[in-house]
């Protein structure tokens, strides 16, 4: 069995009892960064062996992991925070496990875009999850495409690129388009700013943001 186990994105209390049990019972746990995960393990007194599994080595490690799964081992996959494979490593291993007819289960749990979308005040009955925009190649094409979407758009961004991304969104979608910016979700200084893209640009130009960012933008009217 391969388990995908969400881990807290902020408050360590945001982990389920089932997640803790799986992490303790697994033969070993694949972690995006073992140093980050060791803090979580120490906090919850988890002693399961940790192995590195990240975007730079997942192509090399997946084959041996699948062989372990075939041999009957129970393995859990976690990322630094949130649900594995959502803008984090995981898809490649899941696909390989499915192709090998190994059972895969993803536990419900923390994912940054869900609370950001719900708290945005924008329609959430239909939404488009973009994740991180392309850095260079394809960025303009992507912005042109999402400008035509009629439902709420969800984008991940770093605090260092937030203002630039908001400016580009205003350029392609119009500076009067409604949006929200959520940061530090589930942490002590959690904050959501709402307004037009122009208003958000002004706010974050004056007040540089910190922490991980989720942008929600209203769809085309």
XYZ file of N, CA, C and O in Angstrom:
884
model
N 0.839 -1.195 0.000
C 0.000 0.000 0.000
C 0.876 1.247 0.000
O 1.838 1.349 0.754
N 0.536 2.197 -0.862
C 1.185 3.505 -0.850
C 0.186 4.515 -0.310
O -0.906 4.659 -0.847
N 0.562 5.186 0.763
C -0.278 6.221 1.350
C 0.301 7.591 1.035
O 1.503 7.819 1.214
N -0.547 8.514 0.603
C -0.173 9.919 0.482
C -0.762 10.629 1.691
O -1.981 10.653 1.867
N 0.114 11.182 2.515
C -0.315 11.717 3.810
C -0.100 13.229 3.859
O 1.042 13.699 3.840
N -1.177 14.010 3.935
C -1.027 15.459 4.088
C -0.434 15.815 5.439
O -0.746 15.179 6.452
N 0.415 16.807 5.464
C 1.007 17.297 6.707
C 0.624 18.759 6.899
O 0.243 19.446 5.941
N 0.699 19.281 8.114
C 0.256 20.657 8.377
C 0.978 21.687 7.519
O 2.176 21.569 7.267
N 0.225 22.707 7.096
C 0.831 23.809 6.348
C 1.187 24.964 7.278
O 1.781 25.949 6.845
N 0.811 24.836 8.537
C 1.113 25.867 9.525
C 1.028 25.278 10.914
O 1.984 24.705 11.424
N -0.139 25.386 11.517
C -0.369 24.877 12.865
C -0.217 23.360 12.891
O -0.868 22.646 12.126
N 0.634 22.867 13.775
C 0.883 21.430 13.832
C -0.339 20.630 14.274
O -0.386 19.415 14.098
N -1.345 21.297 14.829
C -2.566 20.605 15.220
C -3.414 20.214 14.008
O -4.361 19.433 14.134
N -3.069 20.751 12.843
C -3.842 20.464 11.626
C -3.392 19.159 10.972
O -3.113 19.108 9.768
N -3.335 18.101 11.763
C -3.017 16.785 11.233
C -4.018 15.808 11.835
O -4.448 15.966 12.985
N -4.425 14.825 11.065
C -5.463 13.920 11.540
C -4.866 12.776 12.353
O -3.685 12.438 12.234
N -5.716 12.178 13.181
C -5.288 11.014 13.960
C -4.904 9.869 13.033
O -3.957 9.131 13.307
N -5.628 9.722 11.936
C -5.305 8.656 10.978
C -3.942 8.894 10.346
O -3.154 7.948 10.166
N -3.646 10.144 10.009
C -2.347 10.457 9.418
C -1.216 10.080 10.372
O -0.207 9.488 9.968
N -1.370 10.398 11.634
C -0.345 10.060 12.621
C -0.172 8.544 12.733
O 0.951 8.043 12.822
N -1.294 7.815 12.708
C -1.212 6.353 12.800
C -0.481 5.771 11.593
O 0.399 4.911 11.751
N -0.805 6.244 10.389
C -0.154 5.728 9.173
C 1.337 6.015 9.207
O 2.170 5.158 8.870
N 1.719 7.209 9.618
C 3.136 7.571 9.666
C 3.899 6.714 10.668
O 5.073 6.408 10.469
N 3.234 6.309 11.735
C 3.889 5.458 12.741
C 3.952 3.997 12.304
O 4.885 3.273 12.667
N 2.962 3.544 11.527
C 2.885 2.133 11.154
C 3.630 1.800 9.853
O 3.925 0.630 9.603
N 3.930 2.800 9.026
C 4.579 2.542 7.737
C 5.967 1.935 7.942
O 6.628 2.153 8.967
N 6.410 1.173 6.937
C 7.763 0.625 6.992
C 8.799 1.734 6.853
O 9.857 1.692 7.486
N 8.499 2.693 6.014
C 9.305 3.913 5.954
C 8.490 5.023 5.294
O 7.456 4.767 4.672
N 8.958 6.248 5.469
C 8.251 7.420 4.958
C 9.150 8.164 3.984
O 10.316 8.457 4.286
N 8.613 8.448 2.808
C 9.314 9.255 1.815
C 9.010 10.722 2.079
O 7.847 11.120 2.154
N 10.048 11.539 2.221
C 9.868 12.941 2.581
C 10.566 13.846 1.580
O 11.650 13.535 1.090
N 9.933 14.970 1.301
C 10.525 15.951 0.380
C 11.835 16.483 0.949
O 12.817 16.634 0.234
N 11.849 16.781 2.234
C 13.067 17.220 2.922
C 13.068 16.566 4.305
O 12.244 16.906 5.160
N 13.952 15.624 4.519
C 13.954 14.872 5.775
C 14.233 15.774 6.980
O 13.776 15.499 8.087
N 14.947 16.869 6.764
C 15.220 17.776 7.874
C 13.942 18.472 8.333
O 13.696 18.615 9.538
N 13.129 18.891 7.371
C 11.853 19.525 7.707
C 10.915 18.523 8.376
O 10.287 18.815 9.394
N 10.836 17.327 7.800
C 9.923 16.311 8.331
C 10.354 15.796 9.693
O 9.524 15.372 10.497
N 11.650 15.815 9.978
C 12.118 15.332 11.274
C 11.594 16.189 12.417
O 11.400 15.694 13.538
N 11.339 17.462 12.148
C 10.748 18.346 13.165
C 9.337 17.877 13.497
O 8.948 17.787 14.673
N 8.563 17.561 12.460
C 7.206 17.042 12.646
C 7.235 15.713 13.390
O 6.454 15.484 14.327
N 8.150 14.844 12.984
C 8.244 13.518 13.603
C 8.623 13.628 15.083
O 8.091 12.900 15.924
N 9.538 14.506 15.389
C 9.950 14.680 16.779
C 8.789 15.188 17.616
O 8.577 14.741 18.753
N 8.028 16.132 17.063
C 6.900 16.719 17.795
C 5.860 15.669 18.159
O 5.287 15.702 19.257
N 5.607 14.728 17.236
C 4.576 13.715 17.458
C 5.160 12.347 17.861
O 4.445 11.353 17.843
N 6.435 12.323 18.203
C 7.100 11.105 18.679
C 6.965 9.958 17.662
O 6.588 8.837 18.007
N 7.277 10.264 16.408
C 7.240 9.272 15.335
C 8.676 8.836 15.042
O 9.562 9.676 14.831
N 8.916 7.532 15.002
C 10.279 7.020 14.843
C 10.461 6.223 13.554
O 11.476 5.544 13.378
N 9.509 6.305 12.641
C 9.604 5.605 11.364
C 10.767 6.170 10.542
O 10.960 7.390 10.497
N 11.551 5.317 9.876
C 12.670 5.821 9.053
C 12.190 6.758 7.947
O 11.153 6.525 7.323
N 12.954 7.811 7.733
C 12.671 8.782 6.674
C 13.648 8.592 5.521
O 14.843 8.375 5.742
N 13.124 8.685 4.292
C 13.965 8.638 3.100
C 13.625 9.824 2.204
O 12.476 10.221 2.094
N 14.647 10.365 1.537
C 14.443 11.529 0.674
C 13.725 11.140 -0.618
O 14.062 10.134 -1.249
N 12.739 11.945 -0.982
C 12.038 11.771 -2.255
C 11.578 13.154 -2.692
O 10.581 13.688 -2.198
N 12.333 13.757 -3.596
C 12.041 15.123 -4.024
C 12.167 15.230 -5.537
O 12.499 14.246 -6.214
N 11.904 16.420 -6.056
C 11.827 16.588 -7.511
C 13.156 16.328 -8.214
O 13.176 16.100 -9.428
N 14.266 16.356 -7.464
C 15.561 16.144 -8.091
C 15.981 14.676 -8.122
O 16.914 14.317 -8.832
N 15.311 13.818 -7.330
C 15.713 12.413 -7.327
C 14.555 11.433 -7.535
O 14.765 10.227 -7.533
N 13.323 11.950 -7.708
C 12.168 11.045 -7.763
C 12.229 10.075 -8.944
O 11.747 8.944 -8.846
N 12.842 10.472 -10.040
C 12.958 9.558 -11.186
C 13.910 8.409 -10.864
O 13.737 7.300 -11.383
N 14.892 8.661 -10.013
C 15.860 7.627 -9.661
C 15.345 6.709 -8.544
O 15.671 5.524 -8.510
N 14.552 7.242 -7.618
C 14.135 6.459 -6.449
C 12.831 5.701 -6.656
O 12.569 4.726 -5.953
N 12.026 6.126 -7.623
C 10.691 5.540 -7.784
C 10.735 4.038 -8.045
O 9.943 3.270 -7.484
N 11.661 3.581 -8.886
C 11.710 2.162 -9.241
C 11.925 1.289 -8.002
O 11.234 0.276 -7.819
N 12.850 1.686 -7.127
C 13.113 0.882 -5.927
C 11.944 0.941 -4.949
O 11.643 -0.044 -4.264
N 11.263 2.079 -4.900
C 10.096 2.196 -4.025
C 8.989 1.269 -4.506
O 8.349 0.568 -3.710
N 8.756 1.233 -5.806
C 7.733 0.356 -6.367
C 8.069 -1.110 -6.087
O 7.183 -1.920 -5.774
N 9.344 -1.463 -6.167
C 9.748 -2.835 -5.857
C 9.461 -3.171 -4.391
O 9.028 -4.289 -4.071
N 9.691 -2.216 -3.496
C 9.375 -2.424 -2.086
C 7.874 -2.601 -1.883
O 7.428 -3.418 -1.068
N 7.090 -1.824 -2.611
C 5.631 -1.940 -2.516
C 5.166 -3.310 -3.020
O 4.300 -3.946 -2.420
N 5.765 -3.760 -4.109
C 5.434 -5.084 -4.640
C 5.782 -6.184 -3.637
O 5.118 -7.230 -3.582
N 6.821 -5.953 -2.856
C 7.269 -6.938 -1.871
C 6.400 -6.934 -0.617
O 6.625 -7.727 0.302
N 5.413 -6.034 -0.576
C 4.465 -6.038 0.538
C 4.688 -4.968 1.580
O 4.009 -4.962 2.613
N 5.614 -4.050 1.324
C 5.858 -3.008 2.313
C 4.782 -1.914 2.235
O 4.209 -1.669 1.183
N 4.550 -1.288 3.369
C 3.646 -0.140 3.447
C 4.497 1.115 3.507
O 5.355 1.252 4.390
N 4.272 2.007 2.562
C 5.104 3.211 2.436
C 4.208 4.438 2.428
O 3.146 4.449 1.787
N 4.623 5.465 3.133
C 3.899 6.732 3.156
C 4.734 7.804 2.472
O 5.960 7.821 2.588
N 4.060 8.688 1.750
C 4.718 9.808 1.078
C 4.200 11.106 1.669
O 2.983 11.305 1.778
N 5.104 11.990 2.060
C 4.723 13.308 2.565
C 5.547 14.377 1.847
O 6.619 14.105 1.306
N 5.033 15.585 1.844
C 5.803 16.723 1.354
C 6.153 17.599 2.553
O 5.806 17.277 3.693
N 6.832 18.698 2.318
C 7.200 19.574 3.432
C 5.962 20.099 4.156
O 5.974 20.294 5.371
N 4.902 20.360 3.396
C 3.656 20.865 3.975
C 2.534 20.658 2.971
O 2.727 20.822 1.772
N 1.372 20.284 3.486
C 0.206 20.107 2.618
C 0.116 18.702 2.049
O 0.714 17.751 2.560
N -0.650 18.586 0.970
C -0.918 17.297 0.346
C 0.108 16.992 -0.737
O 0.308 17.810 -1.630
N 0.771 15.850 -0.682
C 1.749 15.494 -1.717
C 1.126 15.534 -3.106
O -0.062 15.251 -3.280
N 1.940 15.904 -4.091
C 1.574 15.944 -5.511
C 0.784 17.182 -5.906
O 0.525 17.396 -7.088
N 0.400 18.022 -4.953
C -0.228 19.303 -5.289
C 0.877 20.361 -5.289
O 1.266 20.871 -4.241
N 1.429 20.650 -6.467
C 2.586 21.540 -6.616
C 3.767 21.063 -5.773
O 4.580 21.860 -5.299
N 3.841 19.756 -5.571
C 4.917 19.108 -4.823
C 5.194 17.751 -5.465
O 4.370 17.257 -6.247
N 6.315 17.112 -5.125
C 6.585 15.775 -5.670
C 5.482 14.788 -5.276
O 4.865 14.916 -4.218
N 5.258 13.794 -6.135
C 4.275 12.771 -5.818
C 3.635 12.138 -7.027
O 3.411 10.923 -7.063
N 3.330 12.949 -8.045
C 2.630 12.423 -9.215
C 3.385 11.275 -9.871
O 2.796 10.238 -10.226
N 4.678 11.429 -10.054
C 5.474 10.424 -10.758
C 5.398 9.073 -10.047
O 5.219 8.027 -10.678
N 5.518 9.085 -8.711
C 5.457 7.848 -7.938
C 4.049 7.253 -7.968
O 3.885 6.038 -8.114
N 3.040 8.074 -7.836
C 1.658 7.585 -7.863
C 1.365 6.913 -9.198
O 0.776 5.818 -9.253
N 1.776 7.543 -10.282
C 1.538 6.967 -11.602
C 2.227 5.606 -11.737
O 1.629 4.645 -12.238
N 3.463 5.522 -11.264
C 4.202 4.260 -11.348
C 3.545 3.182 -10.499
O 3.478 2.012 -10.901
N 3.055 3.558 -9.313
C 2.395 2.587 -8.439
C 1.093 2.094 -9.053
O 0.781 0.894 -9.021
N 0.331 3.008 -9.644
C -0.930 2.624 -10.286
C -0.672 1.683 -11.460
O -1.369 0.676 -11.645
N 0.346 2.004 -12.250
C 0.686 1.151 -13.389
C 1.131 -0.236 -12.933
O 0.948 -1.220 -13.654
N 1.706 -0.327 -11.725
C 2.138 -1.618 -11.172
C 1.011 -2.312 -10.406
O 1.238 -3.330 -9.756
N -0.198 -1.729 -10.474
C -1.394 -2.279 -9.821
C -1.234 -2.374 -8.310
O -1.690 -3.315 -7.664
N -0.584 -1.364 -7.749
C -0.423 -1.248 -6.300
C -1.511 -0.307 -5.780
O -1.788 0.729 -6.394
N -2.118 -0.654 -4.676
C -3.175 0.198 -4.134
C -2.587 1.498 -3.601
O -1.581 1.501 -2.894
N -3.235 2.591 -3.966
C -2.807 3.921 -3.535
C -3.964 4.593 -2.807
O -5.084 4.619 -3.318
N -3.688 5.125 -1.641
C -4.699 5.866 -0.899
C -4.147 7.233 -0.518
O -3.026 7.335 -0.016
N -4.948 8.272 -0.772
C -4.581 9.626 -0.357
C -5.490 10.042 0.793
O -6.713 10.069 0.644
N -4.904 10.344 1.932
C -5.687 10.772 3.081
C -6.150 12.211 2.889
O -5.435 13.022 2.289
N -7.346 12.557 3.382
C -7.765 13.957 3.341
C -6.968 14.766 4.349
O -6.535 14.239 5.385
N -6.771 16.027 4.037
C -6.011 16.852 4.972
C -5.655 18.206 4.402
O -6.270 18.678 3.444
N -4.634 18.813 4.976
C -4.287 20.201 4.671
C -3.868 20.401 3.218
O -3.068 19.648 2.676
N -4.449 21.426 2.595
C -4.073 21.885 1.267
C -4.293 23.399 1.239
O -5.395 23.860 1.536
N -3.283 24.160 0.879
C -3.335 25.613 1.042
C -4.454 26.278 0.239
O -5.078 27.228 0.711
N -4.728 25.792 -0.980
C -5.648 26.547 -1.825
C -7.099 26.467 -1.361
O -7.895 27.358 -1.657
N -7.475 25.419 -0.628
C -8.878 25.283 -0.213
C -9.281 26.383 0.779
O -10.268 27.091 0.545
N -8.577 26.569 1.908
C -8.971 27.667 2.800
C -8.841 29.042 2.146
O -9.641 29.939 2.429
N -7.843 29.214 1.262
C -7.684 30.502 0.584
C -8.876 30.784 -0.318
O -9.404 31.906 -0.354
N -9.327 29.779 -1.053
C -10.466 29.932 -1.958
C -11.742 30.217 -1.175
O -12.513 31.123 -1.513
N -11.976 29.457 -0.106
C -13.201 29.634 0.680
C -13.229 31.007 1.350
O -14.272 31.662 1.420
N -12.070 31.481 1.820
C -12.000 32.758 2.527
C -11.947 33.961 1.585
O -12.072 35.099 2.026
N -11.766 33.713 0.291
C -11.591 34.810 -0.665
C -12.843 35.666 -0.834
O -12.763 36.842 -1.171
N -14.009 35.060 -0.614
C -15.255 35.777 -0.892
C -15.651 35.731 -2.354
O -16.659 36.316 -2.752
N -14.865 35.019 -3.162
C -15.161 34.872 -4.590
C -15.937 33.575 -4.807
O -15.886 32.666 -3.980
N -16.683 33.469 -5.916
C -17.440 32.240 -6.176
C -16.530 31.017 -6.160
O -15.450 31.030 -6.757
N -16.941 29.965 -5.462
C -16.102 28.771 -5.381
C -16.833 27.505 -5.811
O -16.362 26.399 -5.559
N -18.007 27.686 -6.466
C -18.705 26.506 -6.963
C -17.974 25.896 -8.151
O -18.054 24.690 -8.397
N -17.250 26.734 -8.883
C -16.381 26.285 -9.964
C -15.099 27.099 -9.882
O -15.133 28.315 -9.722
N -13.951 26.425 -10.004
C -12.697 27.166 -9.957
C -11.644 26.438 -10.787
O -11.766 25.249 -11.084
N -10.606 27.185 -11.160
C -9.501 26.648 -11.954
C -8.229 26.766 -11.140
O -7.812 27.863 -10.767
N -7.606 25.623 -10.860
C -6.357 25.621 -10.098
C -5.182 25.668 -11.065
O -4.897 24.698 -11.760
N -4.500 26.794 -11.104
C -3.339 26.959 -11.972
C -2.055 26.538 -11.268
O -1.114 26.079 -11.898
N -2.007 26.692 -9.942
C -0.753 26.432 -9.240
C 0.243 27.536 -9.553
O -0.128 28.700 -9.674
N 1.506 27.183 -9.674
C 2.522 28.181 -10.010
C 2.493 28.475 -11.504
O 2.487 27.562 -12.328
N 2.476 29.748 -11.857
C 2.550 30.155 -13.258
C 3.927 29.802 -13.817
O 4.912 29.776 -13.073
N 4.031 29.533 -15.116
C 5.354 29.322 -15.720
C 6.247 30.529 -15.457
O 5.791 31.670 -15.537
N 7.516 30.285 -15.152
C 8.415 31.383 -14.836
C 8.764 32.234 -16.056
O 8.748 33.454 -15.996
N 9.031 31.568 -17.170
C 9.421 32.304 -18.375
C 8.657 31.786 -19.584
O 7.664 32.373 -20.008
N 9.102 30.673 -20.125
C 8.474 30.122 -21.319
C 7.021 29.744 -21.051
O 6.728 29.002 -20.128
N 6.130 30.288 -21.848
C 4.723 29.954 -21.733
C 3.942 30.820 -20.767
O 2.722 30.665 -20.647
N 4.597 31.735 -20.083
C 3.901 32.560 -19.085
C 2.858 33.470 -19.743
O 1.720 33.557 -19.286
N 3.246 34.142 -20.818
C 2.319 35.039 -21.509
C 1.113 34.275 -22.047
O -0.035 34.714 -21.892
N 1.364 33.123 -22.644
C 0.271 32.296 -23.172
C -0.666 31.867 -22.055
O -1.891 31.857 -22.218
N -0.090 31.515 -20.911
C -0.893 31.095 -19.762
C -1.766 32.244 -19.261
O -2.955 32.053 -18.981
N -1.201 33.424 -19.141
C -1.960 34.581 -18.683
C -3.094 34.922 -19.650
O -4.206 35.278 -19.230
N -2.819 34.809 -20.941
C -3.862 35.071 -21.934
C -4.999 34.066 -21.808
O -6.180 34.414 -21.959
N -4.663 32.829 -21.507
C -5.674 31.780 -21.395
C -6.547 31.978 -20.165
O -7.783 31.894 -20.241
N -5.925 32.239 -19.004
C -6.726 32.372 -17.792
C -7.553 33.659 -17.797
O -8.566 33.746 -17.088
N -7.158 34.637 -18.608
C -7.940 35.881 -18.709
C -9.338 35.624 -19.259
O -10.263 36.399 -19.001
N -9.504 34.520 -19.993
C -10.796 34.210 -20.607
C -11.648 33.268 -19.760
O -12.799 33.000 -20.090
N -11.098 32.767 -18.668
C -11.855 31.837 -17.826
C -12.971 32.564 -17.091
O -12.803 33.690 -16.623
N -14.111 31.897 -16.968
C -15.273 32.516 -16.338
C -15.463 32.080 -14.888
O -16.475 32.415 -14.275
N -14.534 31.295 -14.348
C -14.643 30.911 -12.953
C -13.378 31.310 -12.203
O -12.360 31.661 -12.812
N -13.435 31.284 -10.902
C -12.341 31.756 -10.049
C -11.038 31.003 -10.332
O -11.039 29.788 -10.517
N -9.952 31.739 -10.368
C -8.635 31.194 -10.689
C -7.782 31.193 -9.424
O -7.735 32.201 -8.701
N -7.104 30.080 -9.163
C -6.262 29.949 -7.971
C -4.804 29.793 -8.396
O -4.477 28.918 -9.206
N -3.942 30.641 -7.857
C -2.528 30.682 -8.247
C -1.658 30.661 -6.993
O -1.943 31.361 -6.020
N -0.597 29.859 -7.023
C 0.410 29.881 -5.966
C 1.529 30.848 -6.369
O 1.888 30.938 -7.551
N 2.093 31.536 -5.378
C 3.182 32.458 -5.688
C 4.079 32.635 -4.476
O 3.655 32.405 -3.334
N 5.318 33.037 -4.736
C 6.245 33.342 -3.648
C 6.087 34.817 -3.281
O 5.669 35.630 -4.118
N 6.434 35.201 -2.054
C 6.296 36.613 -1.673
C 7.191 37.533 -2.490
O 6.868 38.704 -2.683
N 8.290 37.012 -3.013
C 9.236 37.846 -3.751
C 8.716 38.210 -5.145
O 9.140 39.200 -5.733
N 7.809 37.406 -5.676
C 7.281 37.668 -7.023
C 5.832 38.132 -7.008
O 5.234 38.313 -8.068
N 5.261 38.316 -5.825
C 3.827 38.611 -5.731
C 3.426 39.866 -6.489
O 2.500 39.835 -7.308
N 4.096 40.979 -6.228
C 3.694 42.241 -6.859
C 3.823 42.150 -8.373
O 2.929 42.595 -9.115
N 4.906 41.567 -8.857
C 5.089 41.418 -10.301
C 3.960 40.589 -10.907
O 3.421 40.936 -11.970
N 3.584 39.498 -10.234
C 2.513 38.650 -10.744
C 1.179 39.386 -10.726
O 0.397 39.298 -11.685
N 0.899 40.128 -9.662
C -0.335 40.917 -9.601
C -0.374 41.950 -10.723
O -1.425 42.183 -11.337
N 0.764 42.568 -11.010
C 0.828 43.555 -12.099
C 0.555 42.895 -13.443
O -0.137 43.467 -14.306
N 1.089 41.710 -13.650
C 0.842 41.003 -14.913
C -0.609 40.546 -15.020
O -1.207 40.600 -16.098
N -1.186 40.117 -13.904
C -2.599 39.755 -13.909
C -3.459 40.969 -14.248
O -4.422 40.875 -15.020
N -3.112 42.118 -13.686
C -3.850 43.353 -13.985
C -3.723 43.723 -15.457
O -4.678 44.202 -16.086
N -2.551 43.477 -16.014
C -2.318 43.790 -17.430
C -3.202 42.945 -18.340
O -3.775 43.457 -19.311
N -3.343 41.668 -18.025
C -4.077 40.762 -18.908
C -5.561 40.618 -18.537
O -6.386 40.339 -19.404
N -5.886 40.808 -17.252
C -7.261 40.596 -16.812
C -7.998 41.893 -16.514
O -9.222 41.896 -16.373
N -7.235 42.991 -16.390
C -7.831 44.275 -16.037
C -7.601 44.581 -14.567
O -7.787 43.716 -13.715
N -7.195 45.822 -14.273
C -6.838 46.137 -12.891
C -8.043 46.265 -11.963
O -7.895 46.421 -10.753
N -9.272 46.214 -12.548
C -10.469 46.277 -11.711
C -11.022 44.888 -11.383
O -12.070 44.763 -10.749
N -10.319 43.831 -11.793
C -10.771 42.471 -11.512
C -10.632 42.198 -10.008
O -9.597 42.467 -9.415
N -11.674 41.646 -9.395
C -11.647 41.338 -7.967
C -10.700 40.168 -7.683
O -10.586 39.228 -8.481
N -10.023 40.226 -6.549
C -9.062 39.182 -6.204
C -8.833 39.172 -4.692
O -9.291 40.067 -3.966
N -8.130 38.145 -4.244
C -7.705 38.079 -2.843
C -6.298 37.502 -2.792
O -5.894 36.752 -3.683
N -5.576 37.852 -1.767
C -4.234 37.306 -1.529
C -4.200 36.790 -0.097
O -4.363 37.559 0.852
N -4.002 35.468 0.050
C -3.900 34.856 1.374
C -2.460 34.439 1.609
O -1.806 33.912 0.712
N -1.990 34.659 2.806
C -0.619 34.277 3.136
C -0.560 33.720 4.552
O -1.433 33.975 5.377
N 0.470 32.924 4.805
C 0.700 32.348 6.134
C -0.539 31.588 6.633
O -0.898 31.667 7.816
N -1.188 30.848 5.743
C -2.408 30.130 6.105
C -2.130 29.150 7.239
O -1.156 28.401 7.208
N -2.985 29.185 8.240
C -2.916 28.317 9.426
C -1.742 28.645 10.341
O -1.449 27.900 11.266
N -1.086 29.770 10.115
C 0.021 30.180 10.978
C -0.400 31.371 11.830
O -1.505 31.911 11.684
N 0.481 31.801 12.712
C 0.166 32.850 13.669
C -0.252 34.152 12.993
O -1.180 34.832 13.445
N 0.408 34.507 11.894
C 0.139 35.782 11.224
C -0.655 35.590 9.929
O -0.440 36.309 8.943
N -1.565 34.639 9.930
C -2.409 34.403 8.755
C -3.154 35.678 8.375
O -3.656 36.417 9.226
N -3.213 35.940 7.064
C -3.816 37.198 6.614
C -4.391 37.017 5.213
O -3.789 36.353 4.365
N -5.571 37.606 4.977
C -6.166 37.633 3.642
C -6.547 39.062 3.302
O -7.280 39.717 4.062
N -6.029 39.546 2.201
C -6.356 40.865 1.693
C -7.256 40.708 0.465
O -6.967 39.895 -0.409
N -8.325 41.480 0.411
C -9.284 41.397 -0.694
C -9.452 42.762 -1.347
O -9.344 43.786 -0.676
N -9.737 42.769 -2.635
C -9.961 44.024 -3.346
C -9.762 43.830 -4.836
O -9.718 42.700 -5.331
N -9.628 44.918 -5.565
C -9.295 44.812 -6.981
C -7.809 44.524 -7.116
O -7.031 44.709 -6.156
N -7.393 44.091 -8.286
C -5.963 43.857 -8.505
C -5.171 45.145 -8.282
O -4.079 45.116 -7.712
N -5.731 46.274 -8.705
C -5.048 47.554 -8.513
C -4.862 47.849 -7.027
O -3.792 48.306 -6.593
N -5.894 47.584 -6.229
C -5.812 47.835 -4.786
C -4.800 46.909 -4.120
O -4.065 47.322 -3.212
N -4.768 45.665 -4.559
C -3.826 44.712 -3.980
C -2.389 45.061 -4.358
O -1.473 44.910 -3.543
N -2.184 45.523 -5.579
C -0.842 45.955 -5.998
C -0.360 47.096 -5.107
O 0.774 47.104 -4.620
N -1.243 48.073 -4.872
C -0.887 49.212 -4.032
C -0.568 48.767 -2.607
O 0.412 49.234 -2.006
N -1.371 47.863 -2.079
C -1.165 47.402 -0.700
C 0.169 46.690 -0.535
O 0.939 46.999 0.385
N 0.454 45.741 -1.431
C 1.669 44.934 -1.257
C 2.923 45.644 -1.748
O 4.026 45.236 -1.404
N 2.769 46.713 -2.524
C 3.914 47.563 -2.851
C 4.337 48.338 -1.613
O 5.531 48.506 -1.332
N 3.353 48.773 -0.852
C 3.620 49.524 0.374
C 3.999 48.606 1.530
O 4.821 48.975 2.377
N 3.407 47.394 1.547
C 3.657 46.444 2.634
C 4.158 45.132 2.050
O 3.363 44.245 1.718
N 5.458 44.980 1.874
C 6.005 43.748 1.281
C 5.555 42.515 2.059
O 5.626 42.492 3.283
N 5.087 41.490 1.347
C 4.533 40.315 2.026
C 5.615 39.338 2.482
O 6.735 39.359 1.986
N 5.228 38.477 3.413
C 6.073 37.376 3.856
C 5.236 36.101 3.825
O 4.021 36.139 3.923
N 5.904 34.968 3.694
C 5.212 33.689 3.760
C 4.711 33.209 2.408
O 4.771 33.923 1.410
N 4.205 31.985 2.386
C 3.671 31.402 1.161
C 2.373 32.102 0.777
O 1.570 32.470 1.635
N 2.143 32.239 -0.529
C 1.050 33.049 -1.051
C 0.095 32.221 -1.887
O 0.506 31.394 -2.698
N -1.225 32.481 -1.700
C -2.247 31.949 -2.604
C -3.062 33.127 -3.119
O -3.625 33.894 -2.335
N -3.107 33.272 -4.437
C -3.888 34.325 -5.075
C -5.166 33.711 -5.650
O -5.111 32.693 -6.321
N -6.292 34.341 -5.373
C -7.566 33.943 -5.986
C -8.074 35.136 -6.788
O -8.129 36.250 -6.272
N -8.429 34.892 -8.042
C -8.867 35.957 -8.930
C -10.241 35.612 -9.508
O -10.453 34.476 -9.945
N -11.147 36.584 -9.494
C -12.479 36.350 -10.032
C -12.413 36.029 -11.517
O -11.535 36.517 -12.237
N -13.340 35.221 -11.984
C -13.405 34.887 -13.394
C -13.943 36.053 -14.218
O -14.443 37.042 -13.683
N -13.837 35.904 -15.518
C -14.316 36.923 -16.443
C -15.837 37.054 -16.334
O -16.549 36.054 -16.350
N -16.326 38.274 -16.216
C -17.766 38.483 -16.065
C -18.494 38.114 -17.349
O -17.983 38.341 -18.434
